[in-house]
Coordinates of C-alpha atoms in Angstrom, one line a residue:
M786 CA 166.4 45.3 171.2
R787 CA 167.3 42.3 174.8
E788 CA 163.7 41.1 174.4
L789 CA 164.3 40.3 170.5
I790 CA 167.6 38.8 171.5
G791 CA 166.2 36.8 174.2
A792 CA 163.1 35.6 172.3
L793 CA 166.3 33.9 169.5
P794 CA 165.9 30.2 169.6
K795 CA 169.5 28.3 171.5
I796 CA 169.9 25.2 171.7
A797 CA 170.8 24.5 174.9
S798 CA 173.3 21.8 175.9
M799 CA 172.1 18.5 176.3
S800 CA 173.2 18.3 180.4
D801 CA 171.3 21.6 180.4
L802 CA 167.6 19.6 178.8
R803 CA 165.6 17.0 180.2
P804 CA 163.2 14.4 177.6
I805 CA 160.3 15.2 175.6
C806 CA 157.3 13.7 176.4
A807 CA 154.7 15.5 174.2
L808 CA 154.2 17.8 170.4
C809 CA 151.6 20.0 169.1
V810 CA 151.8 22.8 166.6
V811 CA 149.4 26.2 167.8
E812 CA 147.9 28.8 164.9
D813 CA 148.8 32.0 167.6
I814 CA 152.1 31.1 169.2
G815 CA 150.7 33.7 172.0
K816 CA 148.3 30.7 173.1
C817 CA 150.5 27.3 173.5
P818 CA 149.8 25.8 175.7
T819 CA 151.0 25.3 179.0
G820 CA 154.3 24.5 179.8
F821 CA 154.4 23.7 176.3
I822 CA 158.3 26.1 174.8
P823 CA 157.2 27.2 170.5
I824 CA 160.1 27.0 168.6
R825 CA 159.4 31.4 166.7
Y826 CA 163.0 31.6 165.2
T827 CA 165.2 29.4 163.0
A828 CA 168.0 28.0 164.6
D829 CA 170.4 29.0 161.6
S830 CA 169.1 32.7 160.2
N831 CA 166.8 33.8 163.0
G832 CA 164.1 33.8 160.7
D833 CA 160.4 32.8 161.4
A834 CA 159.7 29.4 161.9
D835 CA 156.5 29.9 160.5
L836 CA 155.8 26.6 159.1
W837 CA 153.1 27.4 157.3
R838 CA 153.7 29.2 154.4
E839 CA 151.1 31.1 152.4
N840 CA 151.0 34.2 151.6
S841 CA 147.9 36.5 151.8
F842 CA 146.8 40.6 150.6
F843 CA 142.9 40.7 151.0
S844 CA 142.9 37.4 154.4
R845 CA 144.1 36.6 157.8
R846 CA 147.4 35.3 156.9
K847 CA 147.8 31.9 158.2
T848 CA 150.5 30.8 161.1
R849 CA 152.1 27.5 162.4
Y850 CA 154.6 27.3 165.3
L851 CA 155.6 23.8 166.5
C852 CA 155.9 23.7 170.4
F853 CA 157.0 21.4 172.2
F854 CA 156.6 20.0 175.9
R855 CA 159.6 19.2 178.5
V856 CA 159.4 17.3 181.1
P857 CA 159.7 18.8 184.3
A858 CA 162.9 18.1 186.8
E859 CA 162.9 15.8 188.9
T860 CA 160.0 13.9 187.2
E861 CA 159.4 11.1 186.0
P862 CA 157.6 11.2 183.2
S863 CA 155.3 7.8 181.9
Y864 CA 156.0 7.8 177.7
I865 CA 158.3 10.1 176.2
V866 CA 159.0 10.9 172.3
E867 CA 161.5 8.4 171.0
S868 CA 161.4 9.5 167.1
I869 CA 160.0 12.2 165.6
T870 CA 159.1 12.3 161.3
V871 CA 157.6 14.0 158.2
I872 CA 155.5 12.4 156.0
Q873 CA 152.7 14.3 152.8
E874 CA 149.7 15.0 154.3
G875 CA 146.7 11.8 153.9
G876 CA 150.1 9.5 153.7
K877 CA 149.6 6.3 157.0
P878 CA 152.1 7.0 158.9
P879 CA 154.9 4.6 160.3
C880 CA 154.0 1.7 162.5
G881 CA 154.2 3.2 166.2
Y882 CA 153.9 7.4 165.1
T883 CA 151.3 10.0 165.6
A884 CA 150.8 12.7 163.4
L885 CA 150.0 15.8 163.7
L886 CA 147.2 16.5 162.3
N887 CA 144.9 20.2 164.2
T888 CA 145.9 22.7 165.7
K889 CA 146.0 22.9 170.0
D890 CA 144.5 26.0 169.8
T891 CA 142.1 26.0 167.3
A892 CA 141.5 22.5 165.9
Q893 CA 142.5 23.7 162.8
R894 CA 144.1 21.8 160.1
A895 CA 147.7 21.6 161.8
L896 CA 150.3 21.7 158.4
K897 CA 149.9 21.3 154.3
R898 CA 150.6 19.0 151.7
K899 CA 152.6 17.9 155.2
Q900 CA 152.3 15.9 158.5
I901 CA 154.5 15.8 161.7
C902 CA 154.8 12.3 163.2
Y903 CA 156.3 11.7 166.4
K904 CA 156.5 8.4 168.7
L905 CA 155.7 7.9 171.7
V906 CA 157.4 4.5 174.5
K907 CA 156.7 4.6 177.6
Y908 CA 159.9 6.2 179.9
S909 CA 160.6 2.3 182.4
E910 CA 161.1 1.4 178.2
A911 CA 162.4 3.8 176.9
V912 CA 166.3 3.6 175.3
Q913 CA 166.4 6.3 173.3
A914 CA 164.7 9.6 174.1
V915 CA 163.9 12.9 171.9
F916 CA 165.8 16.2 173.6
D917 CA 165.7 18.5 171.8
V918 CA 163.5 19.9 169.0
A919 CA 165.5 23.0 165.8
L920 CA 164.0 24.1 163.0
M921 CA 166.7 25.0 160.0
S922 CA 165.7 27.6 156.8
A923 CA 168.4 25.1 155.2
N924 CA 169.3 21.8 154.7
K925 CA 172.5 22.0 157.2
C926 CA 173.1 19.6 159.9
L927 CA 173.1 20.3 164.0
D928 CA 175.8 18.7 165.6
G929 CA 174.7 15.6 167.5
F930 CA 171.2 16.1 165.6
S931 CA 169.4 14.5 163.1
L932 CA 166.3 15.5 160.1
A933 CA 163.0 14.9 160.7
G934 CA 162.3 15.9 157.3
E935 CA 161.2 19.8 155.5
I936 CA 158.1 21.2 155.6
D937 CA 157.8 24.5 153.1
G938 CA 160.9 25.3 153.2
I939 CA 161.5 24.8 156.8
F940 CA 163.7 21.0 158.3
V941 CA 163.0 19.6 161.1
F942 CA 165.1 18.6 163.2
Y943 CA 165.9 16.5 166.4
K944 CA 168.5 15.3 168.7
M945 CA 169.0 12.1 170.8
G946 CA 169.6 11.0 173.9
C947 CA 170.4 7.8 176.5
A948 CA 166.6 7.7 178.9
R949 CA 167.4 6.6 181.7
L950 CA 170.1 8.2 181.9
S951 CA 169.7 12.5 182.0
P952 CA 173.4 13.3 179.4
G953 CA 176.5 15.6 180.1
A954 CA 175.8 13.9 183.8
K955 CA 178.2 11.7 185.3
L956 CA 177.8 7.6 185.8
P957 CA 178.1 6.4 189.6
Y958 CA 180.8 3.9 189.0
N959 CA 184.0 4.2 187.1
L960 CA 184.4 1.7 183.9
S961 CA 187.5 1.2 184.4
T962 CA 188.7 -2.4 183.3
S963 CA 191.7 -2.6 184.9
K964 CA 189.7 -2.9 188.4
L965 CA 187.6 -6.8 189.1
N966 CA 184.9 -3.9 191.2
V967 CA 182.5 -3.5 188.4
Y968 CA 180.0 -2.2 190.9
P969 CA 181.7 0.2 193.0
C970 CA 178.4 1.5 194.1
L971 CA 177.4 -2.5 195.7
P972 CA 178.3 -2.4 199.5
G973 CA 181.2 -4.8 199.1
Q974 CA 183.1 -5.7 196.9
L975 CA 183.2 -8.8 194.1
E976 CA 186.9 -11.1 194.5
A977 CA 187.9 -13.5 191.4
V978 CA 186.0 -17.2 192.1
T979 CA 188.6 -20.1 190.8
P980 CA 186.9 -22.7 189.8
T981 CA 186.9 -26.1 192.7
R982 CA 187.8 -29.0 190.2
K983 CA 189.9 -29.2 187.1
A984 CA 187.6 -29.0 183.1
P985 CA 187.1 -32.3 181.5
A986 CA 188.9 -33.2 178.6
V987 CA 188.2 -32.3 175.3
P988 CA 187.0 -34.6 173.2
P989 CA 188.7 -36.8 170.2
R990 CA 187.8 -35.4 167.3
P991 CA 185.8 -38.2 164.2
T992 CA 188.7 -39.7 162.1
Q993 CA 187.7 -39.1 158.2
E994 CA 186.0 -42.4 158.4
E995 CA 183.7 -41.5 161.3
R996 CA 182.6 -38.5 159.5
Y997 CA 181.7 -40.8 156.6
E998 CA 180.1 -43.2 158.1
N999 CA 178.2 -40.8 160.2
L1000 CA 177.2 -39.0 157.7
R1001 CA 175.4 -41.9 155.7
S1002 CA 174.2 -43.1 158.1
N1003 CA 172.1 -39.9 158.7
S1004 CA 170.9 -39.3 155.5
I1005 CA 169.7 -43.2 155.6
A1006 CA 168.3 -42.3 158.3
V1007 CA 166.6 -39.2 157.1
A1008 CA 165.9 -41.4 153.5
N1009 CA 163.4 -43.4 155.5
E1010 CA 161.5 -40.5 157.0
S1011 CA 161.3 -39.3 154.1
S1012 CA 160.1 -42.1 152.2
H1013 CA 157.6 -42.7 154.7
Q1014 CA 153.6 -42.6 153.8
G1015 CA 150.3 -41.8 155.1
L1016 CA 149.3 -45.0 154.3
E1017 CA 152.7 -47.0 156.2
G1018 CA 152.1 -49.6 158.9
V1019 CA 148.9 -50.1 157.8
E1020 CA 148.1 -53.7 157.0
F1021 CA 145.7 -54.8 153.7
E1022 CA 142.2 -57.0 154.1
L1023 CA 140.2 -57.5 151.2
N1024 CA 136.9 -56.9 151.7
R1025 CA 133.7 -59.1 153.0
R1026 CA 131.6 -58.5 149.9
L1027 CA 134.2 -59.8 147.3
N1028 CA 135.6 -62.5 149.4
F1029 CA 133.4 -64.7 146.8
L1030 CA 136.8 -64.1 144.9
N1031 CA 138.5 -65.8 146.4
G1032 CA 139.0 -70.0 145.5
S1033 CA 135.3 -70.5 145.5
R1034 CA 132.5 -69.5 141.8
S1035 CA 129.3 -67.1 142.7
T1036 CA 126.1 -68.8 141.6
Y1037 CA 124.8 -65.2 140.6
L1038 CA 127.7 -64.6 137.8
P1039 CA 126.4 -66.2 134.6
E1040 CA 128.5 -68.3 132.9
I1041 CA 130.1 -67.8 129.3
S1042 CA 130.2 -70.9 127.5
L1043 CA 133.6 -70.5 125.2
F1044 CA 133.2 -70.2 120.9
T1045 CA 135.3 -69.2 118.0
E1046 CA 133.8 -65.8 116.0
A1047 CA 132.7 -67.9 113.0
T1048 CA 131.2 -70.1 114.7
W1049 CA 129.4 -67.2 116.2
M1050 CA 128.1 -65.5 113.0
K1051 CA 127.4 -68.6 111.1
D1052 CA 124.6 -69.8 114.2
E1053 CA 123.7 -65.8 114.9
F1054 CA 123.2 -64.8 111.4
R1055 CA 122.2 -68.3 109.2
Y1056 CA 120.3 -67.0 106.1
D1057 CA 119.5 -69.8 103.1
F1058 CA 117.2 -67.6 100.7
R1059 CA 114.9 -70.6 100.6
T1060 CA 111.8 -68.4 99.7
E1061 CA 113.4 -67.0 97.4
K1062 CA 114.4 -69.4 95.4
D1063 CA 110.7 -70.9 96.0
V1064 CA 109.5 -67.4 94.1
N1065 CA 111.6 -67.5 91.6
S1066 CA 111.7 -71.2 90.9
A1067 CA 107.2 -70.8 90.3
G1068 CA 107.9 -68.4 87.0
F1069 CA 105.8 -65.8 89.7
Y1070 CA 107.5 -62.5 88.2
T1071 CA 107.6 -61.3 84.8
I1072 CA 110.4 -59.5 83.4
R1073 CA 108.4 -56.2 81.3
R1074 CA 110.6 -55.1 78.9

């Protein structure tokens, strides 16, 4: 009984936790990697936290358990977990996230229909980090926890905190705004410094007429700038081959005489039918009846 009670999940206070820097899924909870903490029971009902719910009567039952690795005390990690989310199987993880695809101990498929994704960031650049992970059999939000998603009836929650300062620890200085000593941890005291010269006079506000004139001049300038074309300022010059058109007549061009349409028709298509008239008068053609 004592061993069972010791195995039940406990939600530790933030002052007792260190940031989580790795996650994994194992098939056999007894083969959890060294340093990793397996989540064997749900936090609300103390039920089995198996993420692979499967009823199998004729084959070996499959199990999947989520494990996390917390930064050891007095150790500064290179990377820490900033966020956790759950996506559909086969989906694309969000930008910067890594999906848990296989089990750590047997290299089998980690989960069915869902995938756990987590985001790693450099500890030196991190602002917030994940400090605890809890599994629930019902969607009941724990105090200070955020929901990552649901996996086969198990709800995954995680707790955030300040990454650079251990949660629950006291600040090394007083945040009271009534004192000028903002950084008491620094040597010496900060004193108020007064300016050595008077502030310059505020320039007078322009009148309505001046504002209108400035707006009008700016509008004209913008309009002129927008009306410029690509050939603006390029001097126009006629091609040298066309210089003969400049007041001189080229000898290569034929001279066109002026005439009227009636004169041209008369001279071009003039026909007096003289031959037909001579043949007709000589009687060469006889009409047969």
